[in-house]
Each structure stands twice: as C-alpha cells, then as structure tokens.
PDB file of N, CA and C in Angstrom:
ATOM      1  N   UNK A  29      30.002  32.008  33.618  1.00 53.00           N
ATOM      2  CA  UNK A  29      31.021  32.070  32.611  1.00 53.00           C
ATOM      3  C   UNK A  29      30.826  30.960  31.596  1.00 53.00           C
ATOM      4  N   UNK A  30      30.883  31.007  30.433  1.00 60.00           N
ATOM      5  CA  UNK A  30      30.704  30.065  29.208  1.00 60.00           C
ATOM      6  C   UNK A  30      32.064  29.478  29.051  1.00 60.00           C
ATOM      7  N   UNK A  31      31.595  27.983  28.418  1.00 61.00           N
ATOM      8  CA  UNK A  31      33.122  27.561  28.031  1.00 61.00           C
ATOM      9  C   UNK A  31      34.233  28.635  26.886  1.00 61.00           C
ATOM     10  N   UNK A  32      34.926  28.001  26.651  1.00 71.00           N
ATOM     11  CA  UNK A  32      36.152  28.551  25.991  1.00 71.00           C
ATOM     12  C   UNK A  32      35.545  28.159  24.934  1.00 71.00           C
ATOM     13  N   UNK A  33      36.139  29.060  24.061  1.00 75.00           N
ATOM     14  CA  UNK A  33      35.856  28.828  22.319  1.00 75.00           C
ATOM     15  C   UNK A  33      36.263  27.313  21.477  1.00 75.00           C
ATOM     16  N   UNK A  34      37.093  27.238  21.485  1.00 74.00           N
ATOM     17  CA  UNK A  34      37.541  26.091  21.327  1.00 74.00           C
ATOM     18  C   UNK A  34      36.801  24.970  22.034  1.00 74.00           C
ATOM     19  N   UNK A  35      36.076  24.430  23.134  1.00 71.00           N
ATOM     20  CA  UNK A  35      35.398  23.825  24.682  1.00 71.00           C
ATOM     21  C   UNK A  35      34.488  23.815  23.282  1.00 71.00           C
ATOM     22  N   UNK A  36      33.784  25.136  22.977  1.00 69.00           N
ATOM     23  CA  UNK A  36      32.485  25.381  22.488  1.00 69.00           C
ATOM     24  C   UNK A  36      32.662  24.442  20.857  1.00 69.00           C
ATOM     25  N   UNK A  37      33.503  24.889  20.068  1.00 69.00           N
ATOM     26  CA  UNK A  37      33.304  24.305  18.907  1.00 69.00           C
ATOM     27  C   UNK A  37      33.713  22.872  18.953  1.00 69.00           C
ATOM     28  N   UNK A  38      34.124  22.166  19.726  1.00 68.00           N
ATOM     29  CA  UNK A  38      34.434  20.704  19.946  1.00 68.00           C
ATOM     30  C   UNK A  38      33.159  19.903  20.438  1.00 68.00           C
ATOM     31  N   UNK A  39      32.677  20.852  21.080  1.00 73.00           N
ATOM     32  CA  UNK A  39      31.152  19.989  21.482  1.00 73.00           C
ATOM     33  C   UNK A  39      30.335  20.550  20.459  1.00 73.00           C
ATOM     34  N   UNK A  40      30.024  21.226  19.446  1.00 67.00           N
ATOM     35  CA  UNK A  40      29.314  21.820  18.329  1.00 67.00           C
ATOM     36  C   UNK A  40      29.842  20.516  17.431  1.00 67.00           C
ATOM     37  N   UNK A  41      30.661  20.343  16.857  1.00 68.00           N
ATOM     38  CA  UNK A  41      31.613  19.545  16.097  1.00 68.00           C
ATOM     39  C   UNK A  41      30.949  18.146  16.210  1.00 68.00           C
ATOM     40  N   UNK A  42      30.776  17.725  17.842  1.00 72.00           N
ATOM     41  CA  UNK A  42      30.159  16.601  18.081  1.00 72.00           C
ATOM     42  C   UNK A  42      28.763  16.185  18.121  1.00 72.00           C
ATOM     43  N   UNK A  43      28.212  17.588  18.095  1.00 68.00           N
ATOM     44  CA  UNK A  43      26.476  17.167  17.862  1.00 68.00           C
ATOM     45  C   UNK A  43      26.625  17.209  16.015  1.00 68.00           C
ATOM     46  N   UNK A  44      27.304  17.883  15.337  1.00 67.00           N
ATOM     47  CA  UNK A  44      27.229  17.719  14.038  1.00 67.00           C
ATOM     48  C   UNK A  44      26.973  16.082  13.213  1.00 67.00           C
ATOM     49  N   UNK A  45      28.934  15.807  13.981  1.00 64.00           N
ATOM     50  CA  UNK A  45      28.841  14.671  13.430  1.00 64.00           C
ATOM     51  C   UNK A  45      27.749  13.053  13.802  1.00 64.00           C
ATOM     52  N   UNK A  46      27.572  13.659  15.400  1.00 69.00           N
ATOM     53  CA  UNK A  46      26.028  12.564  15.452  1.00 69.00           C
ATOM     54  C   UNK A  46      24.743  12.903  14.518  1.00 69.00           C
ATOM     55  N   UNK A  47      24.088  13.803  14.713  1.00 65.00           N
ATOM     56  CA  UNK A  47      23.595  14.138  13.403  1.00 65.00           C
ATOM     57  C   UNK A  47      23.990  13.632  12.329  1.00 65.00           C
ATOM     58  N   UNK A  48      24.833  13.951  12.021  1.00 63.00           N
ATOM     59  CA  UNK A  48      25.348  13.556   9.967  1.00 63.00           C
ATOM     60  C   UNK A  48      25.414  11.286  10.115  1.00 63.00           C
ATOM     61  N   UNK A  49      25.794  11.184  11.359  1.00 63.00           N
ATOM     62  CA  UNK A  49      25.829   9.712  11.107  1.00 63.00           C
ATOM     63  C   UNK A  49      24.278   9.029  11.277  1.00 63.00           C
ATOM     64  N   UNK A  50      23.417   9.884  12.210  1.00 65.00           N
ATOM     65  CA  UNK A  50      22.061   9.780  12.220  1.00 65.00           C
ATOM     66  C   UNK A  50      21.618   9.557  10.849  1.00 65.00           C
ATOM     67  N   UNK A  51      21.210  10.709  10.205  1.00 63.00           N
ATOM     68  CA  UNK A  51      20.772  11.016   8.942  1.00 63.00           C
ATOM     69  C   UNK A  51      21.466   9.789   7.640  1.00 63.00           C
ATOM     70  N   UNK A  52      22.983   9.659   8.163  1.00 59.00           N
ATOM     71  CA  UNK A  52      23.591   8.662   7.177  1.00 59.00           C
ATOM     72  C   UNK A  52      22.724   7.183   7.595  1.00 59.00           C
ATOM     73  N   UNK A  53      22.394   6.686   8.522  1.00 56.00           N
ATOM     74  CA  UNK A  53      22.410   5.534   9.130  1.00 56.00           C
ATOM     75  C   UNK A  53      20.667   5.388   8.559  1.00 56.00           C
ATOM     76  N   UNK A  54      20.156   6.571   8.767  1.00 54.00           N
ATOM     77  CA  UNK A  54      18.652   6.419   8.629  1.00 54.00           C
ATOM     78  C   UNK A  54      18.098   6.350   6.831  1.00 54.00           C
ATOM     79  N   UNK A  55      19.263   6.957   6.238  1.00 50.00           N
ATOM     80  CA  UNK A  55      19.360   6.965   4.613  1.00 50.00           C
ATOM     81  C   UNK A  55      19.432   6.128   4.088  1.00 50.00           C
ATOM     82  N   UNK A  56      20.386   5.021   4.329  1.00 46.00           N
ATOM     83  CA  UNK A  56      20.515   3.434   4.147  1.00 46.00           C
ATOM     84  C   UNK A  56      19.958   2.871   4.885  1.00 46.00           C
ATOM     85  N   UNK A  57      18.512   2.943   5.466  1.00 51.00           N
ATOM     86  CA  UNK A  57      18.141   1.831   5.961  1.00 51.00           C
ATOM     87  C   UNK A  57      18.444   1.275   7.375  1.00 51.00           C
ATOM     88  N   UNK A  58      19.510   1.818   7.602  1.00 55.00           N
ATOM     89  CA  UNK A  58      20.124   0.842   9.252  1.00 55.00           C
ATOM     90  C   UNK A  58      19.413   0.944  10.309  1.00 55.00           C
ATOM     91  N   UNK A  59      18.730   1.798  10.288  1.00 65.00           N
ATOM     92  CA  UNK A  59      17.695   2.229  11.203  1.00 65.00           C
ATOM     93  C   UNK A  59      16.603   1.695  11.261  1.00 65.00           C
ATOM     94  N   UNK A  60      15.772   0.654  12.102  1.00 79.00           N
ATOM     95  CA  UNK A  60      15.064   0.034  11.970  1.00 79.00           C
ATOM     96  C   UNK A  60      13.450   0.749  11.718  1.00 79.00           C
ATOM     97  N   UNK A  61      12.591   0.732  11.118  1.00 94.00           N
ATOM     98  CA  UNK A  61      11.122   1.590  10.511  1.00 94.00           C
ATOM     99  C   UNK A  61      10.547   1.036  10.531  1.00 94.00           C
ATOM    100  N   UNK A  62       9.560   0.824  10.549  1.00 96.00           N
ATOM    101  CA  UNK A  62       8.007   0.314  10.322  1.00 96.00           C
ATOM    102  C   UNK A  62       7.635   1.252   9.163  1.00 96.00           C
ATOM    103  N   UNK A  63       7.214   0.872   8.017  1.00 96.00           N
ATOM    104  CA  UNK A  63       6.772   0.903   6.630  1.00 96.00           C
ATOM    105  C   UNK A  63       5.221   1.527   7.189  1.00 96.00           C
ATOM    106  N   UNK A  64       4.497   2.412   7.576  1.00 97.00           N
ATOM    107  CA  UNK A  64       3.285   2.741   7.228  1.00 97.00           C
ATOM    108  C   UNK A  64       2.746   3.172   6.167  1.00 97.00           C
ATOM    109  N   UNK A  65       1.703   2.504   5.939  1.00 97.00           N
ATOM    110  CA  UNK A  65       1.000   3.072   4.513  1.00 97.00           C
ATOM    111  C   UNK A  65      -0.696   3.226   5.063  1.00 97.00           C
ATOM    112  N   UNK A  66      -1.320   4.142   4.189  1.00 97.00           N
ATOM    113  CA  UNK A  66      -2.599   4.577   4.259  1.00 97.00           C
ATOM    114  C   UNK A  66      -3.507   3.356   4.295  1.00 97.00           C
ATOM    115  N   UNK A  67      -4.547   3.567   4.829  1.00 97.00           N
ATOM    116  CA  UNK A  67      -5.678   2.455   5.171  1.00 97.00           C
ATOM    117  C   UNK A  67      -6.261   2.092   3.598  1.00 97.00           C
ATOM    118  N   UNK A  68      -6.233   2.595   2.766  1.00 97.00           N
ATOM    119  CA  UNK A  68      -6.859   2.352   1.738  1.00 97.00           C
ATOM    120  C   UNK A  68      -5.742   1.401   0.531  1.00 97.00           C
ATOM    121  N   UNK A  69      -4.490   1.872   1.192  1.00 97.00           N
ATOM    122  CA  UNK A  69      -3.170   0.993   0.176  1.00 97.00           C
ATOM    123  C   UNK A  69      -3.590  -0.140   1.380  1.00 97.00           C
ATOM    124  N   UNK A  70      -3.363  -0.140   2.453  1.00 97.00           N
ATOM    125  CA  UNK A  70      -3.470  -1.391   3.140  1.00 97.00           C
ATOM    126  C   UNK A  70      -4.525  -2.466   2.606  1.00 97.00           C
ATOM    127  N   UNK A  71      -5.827  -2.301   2.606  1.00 97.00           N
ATOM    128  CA  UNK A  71      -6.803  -2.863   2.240  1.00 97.00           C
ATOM    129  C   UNK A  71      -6.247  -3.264   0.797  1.00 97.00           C
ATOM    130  N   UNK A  72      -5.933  -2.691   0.040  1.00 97.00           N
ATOM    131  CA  UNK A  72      -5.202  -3.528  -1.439  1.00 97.00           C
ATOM    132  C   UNK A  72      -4.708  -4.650  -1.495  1.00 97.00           C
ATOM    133  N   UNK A  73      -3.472  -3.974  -0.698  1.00 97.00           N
ATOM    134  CA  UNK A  73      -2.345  -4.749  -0.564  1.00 97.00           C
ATOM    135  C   UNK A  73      -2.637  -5.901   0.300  1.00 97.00           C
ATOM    136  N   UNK A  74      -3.272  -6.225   1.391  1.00 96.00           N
ATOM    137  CA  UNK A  74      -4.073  -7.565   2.735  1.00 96.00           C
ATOM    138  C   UNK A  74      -4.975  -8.103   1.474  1.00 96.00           C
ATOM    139  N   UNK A  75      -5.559  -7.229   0.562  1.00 96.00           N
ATOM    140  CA  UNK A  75      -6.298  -8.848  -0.259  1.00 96.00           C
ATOM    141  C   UNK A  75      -5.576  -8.930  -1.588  1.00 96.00           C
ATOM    142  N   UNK A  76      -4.270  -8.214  -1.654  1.00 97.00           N
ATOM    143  CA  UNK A  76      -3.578  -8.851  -2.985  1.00 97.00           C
ATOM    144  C   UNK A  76      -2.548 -10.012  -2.228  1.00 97.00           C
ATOM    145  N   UNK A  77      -1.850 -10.043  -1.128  1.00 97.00           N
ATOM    146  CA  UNK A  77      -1.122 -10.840  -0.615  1.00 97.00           C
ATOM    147  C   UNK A  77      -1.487 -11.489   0.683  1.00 97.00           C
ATOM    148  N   UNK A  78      -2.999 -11.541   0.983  1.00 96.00           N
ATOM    149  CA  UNK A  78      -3.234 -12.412   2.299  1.00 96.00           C
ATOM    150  C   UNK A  78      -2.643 -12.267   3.624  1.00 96.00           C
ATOM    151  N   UNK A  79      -2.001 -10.934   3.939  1.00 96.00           N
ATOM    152  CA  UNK A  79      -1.717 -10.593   5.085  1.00 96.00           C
ATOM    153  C   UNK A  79      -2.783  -9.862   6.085  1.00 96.00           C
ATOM    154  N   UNK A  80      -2.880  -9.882   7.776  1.00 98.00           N
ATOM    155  CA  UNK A  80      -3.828  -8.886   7.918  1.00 98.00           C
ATOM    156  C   UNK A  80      -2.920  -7.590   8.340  1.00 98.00           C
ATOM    157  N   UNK A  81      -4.156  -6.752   8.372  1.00 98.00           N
ATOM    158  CA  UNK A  81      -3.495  -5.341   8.484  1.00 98.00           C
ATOM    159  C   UNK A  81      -3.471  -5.093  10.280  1.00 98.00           C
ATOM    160  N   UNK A  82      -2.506  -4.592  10.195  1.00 97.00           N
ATOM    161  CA  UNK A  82      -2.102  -3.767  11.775  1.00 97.00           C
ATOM    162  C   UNK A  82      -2.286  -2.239  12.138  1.00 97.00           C
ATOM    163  N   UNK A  83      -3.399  -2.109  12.358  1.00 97.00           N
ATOM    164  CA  UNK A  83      -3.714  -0.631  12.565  1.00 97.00           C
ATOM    165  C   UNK A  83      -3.634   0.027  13.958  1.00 97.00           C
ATOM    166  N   UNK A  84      -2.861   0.796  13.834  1.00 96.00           N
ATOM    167  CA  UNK A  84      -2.072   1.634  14.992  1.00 96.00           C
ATOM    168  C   UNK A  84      -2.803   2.982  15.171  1.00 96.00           C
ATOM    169  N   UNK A  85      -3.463   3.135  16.829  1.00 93.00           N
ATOM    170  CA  UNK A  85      -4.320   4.312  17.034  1.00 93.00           C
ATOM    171  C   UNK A  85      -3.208   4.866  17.704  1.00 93.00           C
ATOM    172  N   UNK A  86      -3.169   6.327  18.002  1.00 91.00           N
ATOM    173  CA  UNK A  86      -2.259   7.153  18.917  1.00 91.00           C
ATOM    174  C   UNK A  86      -3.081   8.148  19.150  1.00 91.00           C
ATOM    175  N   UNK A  87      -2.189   9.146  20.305  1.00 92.00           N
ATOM    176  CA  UNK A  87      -2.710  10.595  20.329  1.00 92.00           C
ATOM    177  C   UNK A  87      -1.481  11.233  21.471  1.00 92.00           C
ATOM    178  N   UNK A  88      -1.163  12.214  20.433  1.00 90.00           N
ATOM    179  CA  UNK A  88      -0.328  13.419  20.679  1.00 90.00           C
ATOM    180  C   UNK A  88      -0.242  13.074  22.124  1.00 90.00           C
ATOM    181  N   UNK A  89      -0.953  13.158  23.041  1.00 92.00           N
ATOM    182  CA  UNK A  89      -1.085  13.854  24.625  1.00 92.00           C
ATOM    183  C   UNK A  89      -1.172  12.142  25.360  1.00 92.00           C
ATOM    184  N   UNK A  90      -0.627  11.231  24.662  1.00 93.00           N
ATOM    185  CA  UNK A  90      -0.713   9.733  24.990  1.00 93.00           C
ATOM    186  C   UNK A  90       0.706   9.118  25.505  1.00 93.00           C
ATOM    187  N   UNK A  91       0.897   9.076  26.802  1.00 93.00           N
ATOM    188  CA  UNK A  91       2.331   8.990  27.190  1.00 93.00           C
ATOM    189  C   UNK A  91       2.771   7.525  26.961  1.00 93.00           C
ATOM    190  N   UNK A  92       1.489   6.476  26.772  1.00 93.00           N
ATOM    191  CA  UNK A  92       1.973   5.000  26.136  1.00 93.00           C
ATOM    192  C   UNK A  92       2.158   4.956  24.814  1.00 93.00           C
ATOM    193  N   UNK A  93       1.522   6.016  24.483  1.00 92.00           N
ATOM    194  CA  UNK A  93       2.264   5.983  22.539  1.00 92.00           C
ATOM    195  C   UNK A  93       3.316   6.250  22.094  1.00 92.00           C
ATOM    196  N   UNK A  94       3.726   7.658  23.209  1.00 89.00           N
ATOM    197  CA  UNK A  94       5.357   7.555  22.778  1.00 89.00           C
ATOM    198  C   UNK A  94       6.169   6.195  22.959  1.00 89.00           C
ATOM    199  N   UNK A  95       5.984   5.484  24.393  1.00 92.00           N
ATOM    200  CA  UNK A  95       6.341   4.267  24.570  1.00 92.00           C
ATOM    201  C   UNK A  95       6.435   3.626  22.979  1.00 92.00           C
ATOM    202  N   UNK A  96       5.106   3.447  22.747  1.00 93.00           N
ATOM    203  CA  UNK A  96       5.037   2.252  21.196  1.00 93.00           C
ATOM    204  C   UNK A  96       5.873   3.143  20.380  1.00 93.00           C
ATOM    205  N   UNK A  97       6.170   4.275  20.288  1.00 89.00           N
ATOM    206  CA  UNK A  97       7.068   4.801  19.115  1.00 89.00           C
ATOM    207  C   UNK A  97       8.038   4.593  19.432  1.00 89.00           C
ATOM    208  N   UNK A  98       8.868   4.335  20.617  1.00 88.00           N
ATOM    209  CA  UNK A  98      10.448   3.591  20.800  1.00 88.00           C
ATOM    210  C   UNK A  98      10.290   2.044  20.529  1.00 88.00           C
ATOM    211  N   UNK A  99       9.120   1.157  21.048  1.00 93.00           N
ATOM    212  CA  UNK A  99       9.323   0.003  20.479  1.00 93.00           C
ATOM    213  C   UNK A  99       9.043  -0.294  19.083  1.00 93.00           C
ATOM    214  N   UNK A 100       8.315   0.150  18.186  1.00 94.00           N
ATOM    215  CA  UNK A 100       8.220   0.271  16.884  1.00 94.00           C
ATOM    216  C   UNK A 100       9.679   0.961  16.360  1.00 94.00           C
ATOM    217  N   UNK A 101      10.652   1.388  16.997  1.00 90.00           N
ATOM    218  CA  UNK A 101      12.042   1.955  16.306  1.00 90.00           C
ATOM    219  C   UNK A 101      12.834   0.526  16.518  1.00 90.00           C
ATOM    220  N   UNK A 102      12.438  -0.315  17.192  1.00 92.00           N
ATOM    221  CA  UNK A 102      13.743  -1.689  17.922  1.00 92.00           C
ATOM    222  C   UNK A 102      13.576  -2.481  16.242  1.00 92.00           C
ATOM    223  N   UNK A 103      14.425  -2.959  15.705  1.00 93.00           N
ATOM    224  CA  UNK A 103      14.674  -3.933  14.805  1.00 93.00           C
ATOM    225  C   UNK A 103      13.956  -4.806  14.641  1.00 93.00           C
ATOM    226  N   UNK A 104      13.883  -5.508  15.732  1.00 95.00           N
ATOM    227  CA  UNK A 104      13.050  -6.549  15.854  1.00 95.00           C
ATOM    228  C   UNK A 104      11.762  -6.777  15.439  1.00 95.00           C
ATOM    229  N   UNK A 105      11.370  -5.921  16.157  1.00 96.00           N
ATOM    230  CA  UNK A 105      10.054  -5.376  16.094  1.00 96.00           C
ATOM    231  C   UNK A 105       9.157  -4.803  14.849  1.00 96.00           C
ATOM    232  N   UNK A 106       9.908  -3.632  14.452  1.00 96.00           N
ATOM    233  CA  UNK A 106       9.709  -3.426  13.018  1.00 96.00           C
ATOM    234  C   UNK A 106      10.111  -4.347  11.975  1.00 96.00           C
ATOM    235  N   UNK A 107      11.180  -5.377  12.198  1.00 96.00           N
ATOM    236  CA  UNK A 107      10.682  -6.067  11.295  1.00 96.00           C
ATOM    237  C   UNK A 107       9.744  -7.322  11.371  1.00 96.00           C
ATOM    238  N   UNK A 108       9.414  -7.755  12.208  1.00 96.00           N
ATOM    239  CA  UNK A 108       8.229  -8.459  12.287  1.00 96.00           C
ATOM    240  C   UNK A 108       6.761  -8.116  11.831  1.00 96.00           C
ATOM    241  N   UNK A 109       6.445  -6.361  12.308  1.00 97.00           N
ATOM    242  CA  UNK A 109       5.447  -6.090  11.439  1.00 97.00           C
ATOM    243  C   UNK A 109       5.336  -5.858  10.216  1.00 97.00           C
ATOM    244  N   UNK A 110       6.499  -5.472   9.550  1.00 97.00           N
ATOM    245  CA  UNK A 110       6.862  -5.680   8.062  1.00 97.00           C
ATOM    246  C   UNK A 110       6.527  -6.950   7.554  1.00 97.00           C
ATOM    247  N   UNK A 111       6.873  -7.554   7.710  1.00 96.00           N
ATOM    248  CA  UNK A 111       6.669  -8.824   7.059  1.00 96.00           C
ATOM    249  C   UNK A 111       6.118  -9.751   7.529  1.00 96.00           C
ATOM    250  N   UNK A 112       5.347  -9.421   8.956  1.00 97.00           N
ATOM    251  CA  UNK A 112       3.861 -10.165   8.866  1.00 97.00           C
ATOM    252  C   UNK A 112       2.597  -9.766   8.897  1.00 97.00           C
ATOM    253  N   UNK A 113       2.757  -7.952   9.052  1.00 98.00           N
ATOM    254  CA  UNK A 113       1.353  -7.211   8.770  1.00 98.00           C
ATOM    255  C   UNK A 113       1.550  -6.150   7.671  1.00 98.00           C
ATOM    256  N   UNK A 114       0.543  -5.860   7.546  1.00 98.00           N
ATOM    257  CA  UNK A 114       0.473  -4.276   6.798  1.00 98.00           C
ATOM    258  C   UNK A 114      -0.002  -3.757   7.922  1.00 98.00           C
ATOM    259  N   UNK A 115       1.110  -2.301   8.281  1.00 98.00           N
ATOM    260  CA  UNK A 115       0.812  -1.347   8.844  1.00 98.00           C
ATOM    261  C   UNK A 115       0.151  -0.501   8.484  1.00 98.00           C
ATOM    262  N   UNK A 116      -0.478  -0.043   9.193  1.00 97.00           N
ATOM    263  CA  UNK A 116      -1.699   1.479   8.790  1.00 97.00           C
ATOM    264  C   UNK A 116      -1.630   2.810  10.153  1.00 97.00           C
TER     265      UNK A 116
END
C-alpha cells in the first residue's frame, strides 16, 4: 500500500525545497569548489603568478577518487588549493 496523498506531496515538497536551497547555496558560492581550469590556462597562469600547478588524475571505476571528490567539496580544502595551486 502507498502512502496517502497528502504523506506523498509533503515528502515531494521536501526533496523540492532541498534541491532549490542546494542549487541556491551552490549559486552564491557557499558551497565550497575547487576552481579547475585546463592544463594549458594552468601553465599561463603558474608562470604569470608563480604558483605550481596541482594536477588531479581520476577514473570513473576508481573508488579512491570518489573519496577525493568529497574531500575536494570540504571548504577547507578547496580553499587551500585555490589559493595555493592551480588546479588542472
């Protein structure tokens, strides 16, 4: 038996509004990112401002990369490589 209609649109209601505050939170910024840019802007940019570059290997079927893609989301983190590497 399925919930009640009402059951149903109250929990619909609530994945909405996480969503919409997601999307709001990630629009302004609040959301912590790592800035990647292409290997070839990197190389510019490491000999226009003397930073080195941080180049990040992955692969799809790599269960420690997802790992690095939750620690590359922590604040901290992303911002440290911001503003002490160029990511690639």
């Amino acid at each position: 038996m399925g919930l009640p209609t009402r059951a149903l649109a109250m929990r619909a209601s609530r994945v909405v509004a996480w969503a919409a505050l997601a999307l709001t939170l990630s629009s302004q910024g609040l959301l912590a990112q790592v800035h990647w840019i292409s290997y070839e802007e990197a190389l510019a940019q490491a000999k226009e401002e003397g930073r080195p570059i941080y180049i990040y290997f992955y692969s799809e079927h790599c269960p420690y990369c997802r790992l690095m893609e939750a620690t590359f989301s922590d604040e901290e983190v992303a911002n440290l490589l911001n503003s002490e590497f160029i990511p690639v």
